[in-house]
Amino acid sequence: MLALAVLIWTGTAILVMAPVLVFVVAALQTVVDTAAEVVTADTVEEERRTKANGFLAVSTRLFYQFLGPALAGVLVDVHQALPGLVAGLACLAAALVAAQVRTGVRPLAARDGSAAPTGWWTGTRLVFARPVLATLVGVGGLTTIANSIFYTIFIVYAVKPGELGLSSSQYGFLVGATGVGAALGALATHRVERLLGRSWTLTLTRVGWALVFAGPLIADGALLVLLMAAGSALGGMWSVEAMSVRQLTVDRTDLGRVSGASRMLTYGMTPVGSALGGVLSLTVDAEALFTVCAALALLAIVPLRLFLSDRAIDEAARVVARTGAGAPDRARVAQSEGQP
């Protein structure tokens, strides 16, 4: 971020380097998110973990989607390089805070003391070896595709001269409202979980995303803002609850690999959805695409109800607690990769 500020300040190769720096920041942030999930599992007891995960999600939703962009808009009016400078200094401060965290965990040591297999493929195979984890990734990936299609089309549909006729600031307010909604949903996840259970909480998140995607079809103006914010509040519970399920059903020595692979498989669907949205928009009108996105979100409820019942989650958690389920899975993965 400091390098980006310098490039903007000097006007040096900004068109070439900005995409590279954005790519690096996004890649490193994915590592941070994965590490934060593991640290939370190591340092917070199970009964308080969903609440802790909610605070993690709030930092993403509230600061990335609402406060951060709003602050950047103010700073850039002072000087174009100022947002990058402030962001870089904030990252350095965050690094100093993170350096104080001590979990006492050896991340690559298996329970038997042997070296655990590493690598993205190892985490991916562990994911698809377990129905609970595979369902989380499949549903998350499908919804990511729908989300990318929706937002690729929605900005053109919403902003003048689009159908909704919003100004840029009005569109920014709408997106910010969905970020606030998601943050509130993240904070409420642990309460909803206690009331309805993990499975129904996950199911509600798909209903929420369907409301977001169908919002432009059934509302406009202030009602659209409220509808999309409410849908985002329900949808925002997904990242929190999915994180809690992974922490509960994955052996601690495998959690980083499984979490990283899950994020790669899920986030990796973003360009797929964006490309589909761009291509389909040439021949299909926006309302039809919004309908398809809502239908995909609702369709994801089917595997959730089939494979992610509370009973299935509890059984997967008991297996990990009883045997350290990562050990048999690691052995099978290592054997398939030709490792001793």
CSV table of C-alpha atoms in Angstrom, one decimal:
chain,number,residue,atom,x,y,z
A,1,MET,CA,0.0,0.0,0.0
A,2,LEU,CA,2.9,2.4,0.7
A,3,ALA,CA,4.3,1.5,-2.7
A,4,LEU,CA,1.0,2.3,-4.3
A,5,ALA,CA,1.0,5.7,-2.5
A,6,VAL,CA,4.5,6.4,-3.9
A,7,LEU,CA,3.5,5.5,-7.4
A,8,ILE,CA,0.4,7.7,-7.2
A,9,TRP,CA,2.5,10.6,-5.7
A,10,THR,CA,5.1,10.4,-8.5
A,11,GLY,CA,2.7,9.3,-11.3
A,12,THR,CA,5.1,6.4,-12.1
A,13,ALA,CA,3.8,3.5,-14.1
A,14,ILE,CA,0.5,3.6,-12.2
A,15,LEU,CA,-1.6,1.8,-14.9
A,16,VAL,CA,0.9,-1.1,-15.0
A,17,MET,CA,1.8,-1.5,-11.3
A,18,ALA,CA,-1.6,-0.8,-9.6
A,19,PRO,CA,-3.2,-4.1,-10.8
A,20,VAL,CA,0.0,-5.9,-9.6
A,21,LEU,CA,-0.1,-4.3,-6.2
A,22,VAL,CA,-3.9,-4.9,-5.8
A,23,PHE,CA,-3.3,-8.6,-6.7
A,24,VAL,CA,-0.5,-8.9,-4.0
A,25,VAL,CA,-2.7,-7.2,-1.4
A,26,ALA,CA,-5.6,-9.5,-2.1
A,27,ALA,CA,-3.4,-12.6,-2.0
A,28,LEU,CA,-1.8,-11.6,1.3
A,29,GLN,CA,-5.2,-10.7,2.8
A,30,THR,CA,-6.4,-14.2,2.0
A,31,VAL,CA,-3.5,-15.5,4.0
A,32,VAL,CA,-4.4,-13.2,6.9
A,33,ASP,CA,-8.0,-14.4,6.9
A,34,THR,CA,-6.9,-18.0,7.0
A,35,ALA,CA,-4.4,-17.4,9.8
A,36,ALA,CA,-7.1,-15.5,11.8
A,37,GLU,CA,-9.4,-18.5,11.5
A,38,VAL,CA,-6.8,-20.8,12.9
A,39,VAL,CA,-5.7,-18.4,15.7
A,40,THR,CA,-9.3,-18.0,16.8
A,41,ALA,CA,-9.8,-21.8,16.9
A,42,ASP,CA,-6.6,-22.1,19.0
A,43,THR,CA,-7.3,-19.3,21.5
A,44,VAL,CA,-11.1,-19.2,21.9
A,45,GLU,CA,-13.2,-21.9,23.6
A,46,GLU,CA,-15.8,-23.6,21.5
A,47,GLU,CA,-18.9,-22.1,23.1
A,48,ARG,CA,-17.6,-18.6,22.4
A,49,ARG,CA,-16.1,-19.2,19.0
A,50,THR,CA,-19.0,-18.3,16.8
A,51,LYS,CA,-19.2,-14.9,18.5
A,52,ALA,CA,-15.5,-14.4,18.0
A,53,ASN,CA,-15.8,-15.3,14.4
A,54,GLY,CA,-18.6,-12.8,14.1
A,55,PHE,CA,-16.2,-10.0,15.2
A,56,LEU,CA,-13.7,-11.2,12.6
A,57,ALA,CA,-16.4,-11.0,9.9
A,58,VAL,CA,-17.4,-7.5,11.1
A,59,SER,CA,-13.9,-6.3,10.5
A,60,THR,CA,-14.3,-7.4,6.9
A,61,ARG,CA,-17.8,-6.2,6.3
A,62,LEU,CA,-17.8,-2.9,8.2
A,63,PHE,CA,-14.3,-1.7,7.5
A,64,TYR,CA,-13.8,-3.1,3.9
A,65,GLN,CA,-17.2,-2.3,2.6
A,66,PHE,CA,-18.3,0.7,4.5
A,67,LEU,CA,-15.9,2.7,6.6
A,68,GLY,CA,-12.8,2.1,4.5
A,69,PRO,CA,-14.3,3.3,1.2
A,70,ALA,CA,-16.0,6.2,2.9
A,71,LEU,CA,-12.7,7.3,4.5
A,72,ALA,CA,-10.9,6.8,1.2
A,73,GLY,CA,-13.4,9.1,-0.5
A,74,VAL,CA,-12.6,11.9,2.0
A,75,LEU,CA,-8.8,11.4,1.8
A,76,VAL,CA,-8.6,11.3,-1.9
A,77,ASP,CA,-10.1,14.8,-2.1
A,78,VAL,CA,-7.1,16.0,-0.1
A,79,HIS,CA,-4.5,14.1,-2.1
A,80,GLN,CA,-4.8,11.1,-4.4
A,81,ALA,CA,-1.8,9.4,-2.7
A,82,LEU,CA,-3.2,9.8,0.8
A,83,PRO,CA,-5.5,6.7,1.0
A,84,GLY,CA,-2.6,4.5,0.1
A,85,LEU,CA,-0.3,6.2,2.7
A,86,VAL,CA,-2.9,5.9,5.5
A,87,ALA,CA,-3.7,2.3,4.5
A,88,GLY,CA,0.0,1.4,4.5
A,89,LEU,CA,0.6,2.9,7.9
A,90,ALA,CA,-2.5,1.1,9.2
A,91,CYS,CA,-1.2,-2.2,7.9
A,92,LEU,CA,2.1,-1.6,9.7
A,93,ALA,CA,0.3,-0.9,13.0
A,94,ALA,CA,-1.8,-4.0,12.5
A,95,ALA,CA,1.3,-6.1,11.9
A,96,LEU,CA,2.8,-4.8,15.3
A,97,VAL,CA,-0.4,-5.9,17.0
A,98,ALA,CA,-0.5,-9.3,15.3
A,99,ALA,CA,3.1,-9.9,16.3
A,100,GLN,CA,2.0,-9.9,19.9
A,101,VAL,CA,-0.3,-12.9,19.4
A,102,ARG,CA,1.2,-16.1,20.9
A,103,THR,CA,-0.8,-19.4,20.4
A,104,GLY,CA,2.0,-21.9,21.3
A,105,VAL,CA,0.8,-24.1,18.3
A,106,ARG,CA,3.2,-25.8,15.9
A,107,PRO,CA,1.2,-25.5,12.7
A,108,LEU,CA,2.8,-28.2,10.7
A,109,ALA,CA,3.1,-30.9,13.4
A,110,ALA,CA,0.7,-33.9,13.3
A,111,ARG,CA,-0.6,-35.4,16.5
A,112,ASP,CA,1.8,-38.3,16.3
A,113,GLY,CA,4.8,-35.9,15.9
A,114,SER,CA,5.4,-36.7,12.3
A,115,ALA,CA,5.5,-34.0,9.6
A,116,ALA,CA,2.1,-33.3,8.2
A,117,PRO,CA,1.7,-33.1,4.4
A,118,THR,CA,1.5,-29.5,3.1
A,119,GLY,CA,0.3,-27.8,0.0
A,120,TRP,CA,-2.9,-26.6,-1.6
A,121,TRP,CA,-3.7,-30.0,-3.0
A,122,THR,CA,-3.5,-31.6,0.4
A,123,GLY,CA,-6.0,-29.2,1.8
A,124,THR,CA,-8.3,-29.6,-1.2
A,125,ARG,CA,-8.3,-33.4,-0.9
A,126,LEU,CA,-9.0,-33.2,2.8
A,127,VAL,CA,-12.0,-31.0,1.9
A,128,PHE,CA,-13.5,-33.4,-0.6
A,129,ALA,CA,-12.8,-36.4,1.7
A,130,ARG,CA,-15.5,-35.1,4.1
A,131,PRO,CA,-19.1,-34.4,3.1
A,132,VAL,CA,-19.6,-31.5,5.5
A,133,LEU,CA,-16.6,-29.6,4.2
A,134,ALA,CA,-17.3,-30.4,0.6
A,135,THR,CA,-20.8,-29.1,1.0
A,136,LEU,CA,-19.6,-25.9,2.5
A,137,VAL,CA,-17.2,-25.3,-0.4
A,138,GLY,CA,-19.8,-26.3,-3.0
A,139,VAL,CA,-22.5,-24.1,-1.7
A,140,GLY,CA,-20.0,-21.2,-1.1
A,141,GLY,CA,-18.7,-21.5,-4.7
A,142,LEU,CA,-22.2,-21.6,-6.2
A,143,THR,CA,-23.2,-18.5,-4.3
A,144,THR,CA,-20.0,-16.8,-5.2
A,145,ILE,CA,-20.8,-17.3,-8.9
A,146,ALA,CA,-24.3,-15.9,-8.4
A,147,ASN,CA,-22.9,-13.0,-6.4
A,148,SER,CA,-20.3,-12.2,-9.1
A,149,ILE,CA,-22.9,-12.3,-11.9
A,150,PHE,CA,-25.2,-10.1,-9.9
A,151,TYR,CA,-22.8,-7.3,-9.1
A,152,THR,CA,-21.2,-7.4,-12.5
A,153,ILE,CA,-24.6,-6.5,-14.0
A,154,PHE,CA,-26.1,-4.6,-11.1
A,155,ILE,CA,-23.8,-1.6,-11.2
A,156,VAL,CA,-24.7,-1.0,-14.9
A,157,TYR,CA,-28.4,-1.6,-14.1
A,158,ALA,CA,-28.4,0.7,-11.1
A,159,VAL,CA,-26.3,3.8,-12.0
A,160,LYS,CA,-27.5,6.4,-14.6
A,161,PRO,CA,-28.4,5.9,-17.4
A,162,GLY,CA,-29.3,2.4,-16.0
A,163,GLU,CA,-32.8,1.3,-15.1
A,164,LEU,CA,-32.7,2.5,-11.5
A,165,GLY,CA,-31.2,5.8,-12.4
A,166,LEU,CA,-29.0,6.1,-9.3
A,167,SER,CA,-26.1,8.6,-9.0
A,168,SER,CA,-22.7,7.3,-8.1
A,169,SER,CA,-23.0,8.5,-4.5
A,170,GLN,CA,-26.5,6.8,-4.2
A,171,TYR,CA,-25.1,3.6,-5.5
A,172,GLY,CA,-22.2,3.8,-3.0
A,173,PHE,CA,-24.7,4.4,-0.2
A,174,LEU,CA,-26.6,1.3,-1.3
A,175,VAL,CA,-23.5,-0.9,-1.3
A,176,GLY,CA,-22.5,0.6,2.0
A,177,ALA,CA,-25.9,-0.3,3.5
A,178,THR,CA,-25.4,-3.9,2.4
A,179,GLY,CA,-22.0,-3.9,4.2
A,180,VAL,CA,-23.6,-2.6,7.4
A,181,GLY,CA,-26.3,-5.2,7.1
A,182,ALA,CA,-23.8,-8.0,6.7
A,183,ALA,CA,-21.9,-6.7,9.7
A,184,LEU,CA,-25.0,-6.7,11.9
A,185,GLY,CA,-25.8,-10.2,10.7
A,186,ALA,CA,-22.3,-11.4,11.5
A,187,LEU,CA,-22.6,-10.0,15.1
A,188,ALA,CA,-26.0,-11.7,15.5
A,189,THR,CA,-24.9,-15.1,14.2
A,190,HIS,CA,-24.1,-16.7,17.5
A,191,ARG,CA,-27.6,-15.8,18.8
A,192,VAL,CA,-29.3,-17.2,15.7
A,193,GLU,CA,-27.2,-20.3,16.0
A,194,ARG,CA,-28.3,-20.8,19.6
A,195,LEU,CA,-31.9,-20.3,18.7
A,196,LEU,CA,-32.1,-22.3,15.4
A,197,GLY,CA,-29.0,-24.5,15.3
A,198,ARG,CA,-26.1,-24.5,12.8
A,199,SER,CA,-27.9,-26.1,9.9
A,200,TRP,CA,-30.9,-23.7,9.9
A,201,THR,CA,-28.6,-20.7,10.3
A,202,LEU,CA,-26.7,-21.8,7.2
A,203,THR,CA,-30.0,-22.3,5.4
A,204,LEU,CA,-31.2,-18.8,6.3
A,205,THR,CA,-28.1,-17.3,4.7
A,206,ARG,CA,-29.2,-18.6,1.3
A,207,VAL,CA,-32.6,-17.0,1.7
A,208,GLY,CA,-30.8,-13.8,2.5
A,209,TRP,CA,-28.7,-13.9,-0.7
A,210,ALA,CA,-31.8,-14.7,-2.7
A,211,LEU,CA,-33.4,-11.5,-1.3
A,212,VAL,CA,-30.4,-9.5,-2.3
A,213,PHE,CA,-30.4,-10.8,-5.8
A,214,ALA,CA,-34.2,-10.5,-6.2
A,215,GLY,CA,-34.3,-7.0,-4.6
A,216,PRO,CA,-34.1,-5.0,-7.9
A,217,LEU,CA,-37.0,-7.1,-9.3
A,218,ILE,CA,-39.4,-6.2,-6.5
A,219,ALA,CA,-38.4,-2.8,-5.0
A,220,ASP,CA,-36.6,0.4,-5.7
A,221,GLY,CA,-35.6,3.5,-3.7
A,222,ALA,CA,-35.5,3.3,0.1
A,223,LEU,CA,-37.4,-0.1,0.1
A,224,LEU,CA,-34.6,-1.6,-2.1
A,225,VAL,CA,-32.0,-0.3,0.3
A,226,LEU,CA,-33.8,-1.9,3.2
A,227,LEU,CA,-34.4,-5.2,1.4
A,228,MET,CA,-30.9,-5.6,0.2
A,229,ALA,CA,-29.5,-4.6,3.7
A,230,ALA,CA,-31.8,-7.2,5.4
A,231,GLY,CA,-30.9,-9.9,2.9
A,232,SER,CA,-27.2,-9.1,3.4
A,233,ALA,CA,-27.7,-9.3,7.2
A,234,LEU,CA,-28.9,-12.9,6.7
A,235,GLY,CA,-26.3,-13.7,4.0
A,236,GLY,CA,-23.5,-12.2,6.2
A,237,MET,CA,-24.0,-15.0,8.7
A,238,TRP,CA,-22.6,-17.5,6.2
A,239,SER,CA,-18.9,-16.7,6.6
A,240,VAL,CA,-19.2,-16.8,10.4
A,241,GLU,CA,-21.1,-20.0,10.6
A,242,ALA,CA,-19.0,-21.7,7.9
A,243,MET,CA,-15.9,-20.8,9.8
A,244,SER,CA,-17.3,-22.2,13.0
A,245,VAL,CA,-18.2,-25.5,11.3
A,246,ARG,CA,-14.7,-25.8,9.9
A,247,GLN,CA,-13.1,-25.1,13.3
A,248,LEU,CA,-15.4,-27.7,14.9
A,249,THR,CA,-15.0,-30.5,12.3
A,250,VAL,CA,-11.3,-30.2,11.3
A,251,ASP,CA,-8.3,-31.4,13.3
A,252,ARG,CA,-6.3,-28.3,14.4
A,253,THR,CA,-3.2,-29.4,12.5
A,254,ASP,CA,-5.2,-29.4,9.3
A,255,LEU,CA,-7.3,-26.3,9.8
A,256,GLY,CA,-4.9,-23.9,8.0
A,257,ARG,CA,-4.7,-26.1,5.0
A,258,VAL,CA,-8.4,-26.8,4.8
A,259,SER,CA,-9.3,-23.2,5.4
A,260,GLY,CA,-6.9,-22.0,2.7
A,261,ALA,CA,-8.1,-24.6,0.2
A,262,SER,CA,-11.7,-23.7,1.0
A,263,ARG,CA,-11.1,-20.0,0.4
A,264,MET,CA,-9.3,-20.7,-2.8
A,265,LEU,CA,-12.0,-22.9,-4.1
A,266,THR,CA,-14.7,-20.4,-3.1
A,267,TYR,CA,-13.0,-17.1,-4.0
A,268,GLY,CA,-11.8,-18.7,-7.2
A,269,MET,CA,-15.3,-18.7,-8.5
A,270,THR,CA,-15.4,-14.9,-8.5
A,271,PRO,CA,-13.8,-14.4,-12.0
A,272,VAL,CA,-15.9,-17.3,-13.3
A,273,GLY,CA,-19.1,-15.5,-12.2
A,274,SER,CA,-17.9,-12.1,-13.5
A,275,ALA,CA,-17.0,-13.6,-16.9
A,276,LEU,CA,-20.4,-15.3,-17.1
A,277,GLY,CA,-22.2,-12.1,-16.1
A,278,GLY,CA,-20.4,-10.1,-18.8
A,279,VAL,CA,-21.0,-12.6,-21.5
A,280,LEU,CA,-24.6,-13.4,-20.6
A,281,SER,CA,-25.5,-9.7,-20.4
A,282,LEU,CA,-24.9,-9.4,-24.1
A,283,THR,CA,-27.9,-11.6,-24.9
A,284,VAL,CA,-29.9,-11.8,-21.7
A,285,ASP,CA,-31.6,-8.9,-19.9
A,286,ALA,CA,-30.6,-7.9,-16.4
A,287,GLU,CA,-33.9,-8.9,-14.8
A,288,ALA,CA,-33.6,-12.5,-16.1
A,289,LEU,CA,-30.0,-12.7,-14.7
A,290,PHE,CA,-31.2,-11.4,-11.3
A,291,THR,CA,-33.8,-14.1,-11.3
A,292,VAL,CA,-31.2,-16.8,-12.2
A,293,CYS,CA,-29.0,-15.6,-9.3
A,294,ALA,CA,-31.8,-15.7,-6.8
A,295,ALA,CA,-32.7,-19.2,-8.1
A,296,LEU,CA,-29.1,-20.4,-7.6
A,297,ALA,CA,-29.1,-19.1,-4.0
A,298,LEU,CA,-32.3,-21.0,-3.2
A,299,LEU,CA,-31.0,-24.1,-5.1
A,300,ALA,CA,-28.1,-24.2,-2.7
A,301,ILE,CA,-30.5,-25.0,0.1
A,302,VAL,CA,-30.9,-28.5,-1.2
A,303,PRO,CA,-27.4,-29.8,-0.4
A,304,LEU,CA,-27.4,-27.8,2.8
A,305,ARG,CA,-30.4,-29.7,4.1
A,306,LEU,CA,-29.1,-33.1,2.7
A,307,PHE,CA,-25.5,-33.0,4.0
A,308,LEU,CA,-25.2,-30.3,6.6
A,309,SER,CA,-27.8,-31.2,9.2
A,310,ASP,CA,-26.9,-30.5,12.9
A,311,ARG,CA,-26.6,-34.2,13.3
A,312,ALA,CA,-24.0,-34.5,10.5
A,313,ILE,CA,-22.0,-31.6,11.9
A,314,ASP,CA,-22.1,-33.0,15.4
A,315,GLU,CA,-21.0,-36.4,14.2
A,316,ALA,CA,-18.1,-34.9,12.3
A,317,ALA,CA,-17.1,-33.0,15.4
A,318,ARG,CA,-17.2,-36.1,17.6
A,319,VAL,CA,-15.0,-38.0,15.1
A,320,VAL,CA,-12.4,-35.2,15.3
A,321,ALA,CA,-12.6,-35.0,19.1
A,322,ARG,CA,-12.3,-38.8,19.5
A,323,THR,CA,-9.7,-39.7,16.9
A,324,GLY,CA,-8.1,-36.6,15.5
A,325,ALA,CA,-9.7,-37.3,12.1
A,326,GLY,CA,-7.0,-35.4,10.4
A,327,ALA,CA,-4.6,-38.2,11.0
A,328,PRO,CA,-6.3,-40.9,8.8
A,329,ASP,CA,-7.1,-38.3,6.1
A,330,ARG,CA,-3.5,-37.1,6.1
A,331,ALA,CA,-2.2,-40.6,5.8
A,332,ARG,CA,-4.5,-41.3,2.8
A,333,VAL,CA,-3.5,-38.0,1.2
A,334,ALA,CA,0.2,-38.6,1.8
A,335,GLN,CA,-0.1,-42.1,0.3
A,336,SER,CA,-1.8,-40.8,-2.8
A,337,GLU,CA,1.0,-38.2,-3.2
A,338,GLY,CA,3.7,-40.9,-2.9
A,339,GLN,CA,4.8,-39.7,0.5
A,340,PRO,CA,5.9,-42.3,3.1
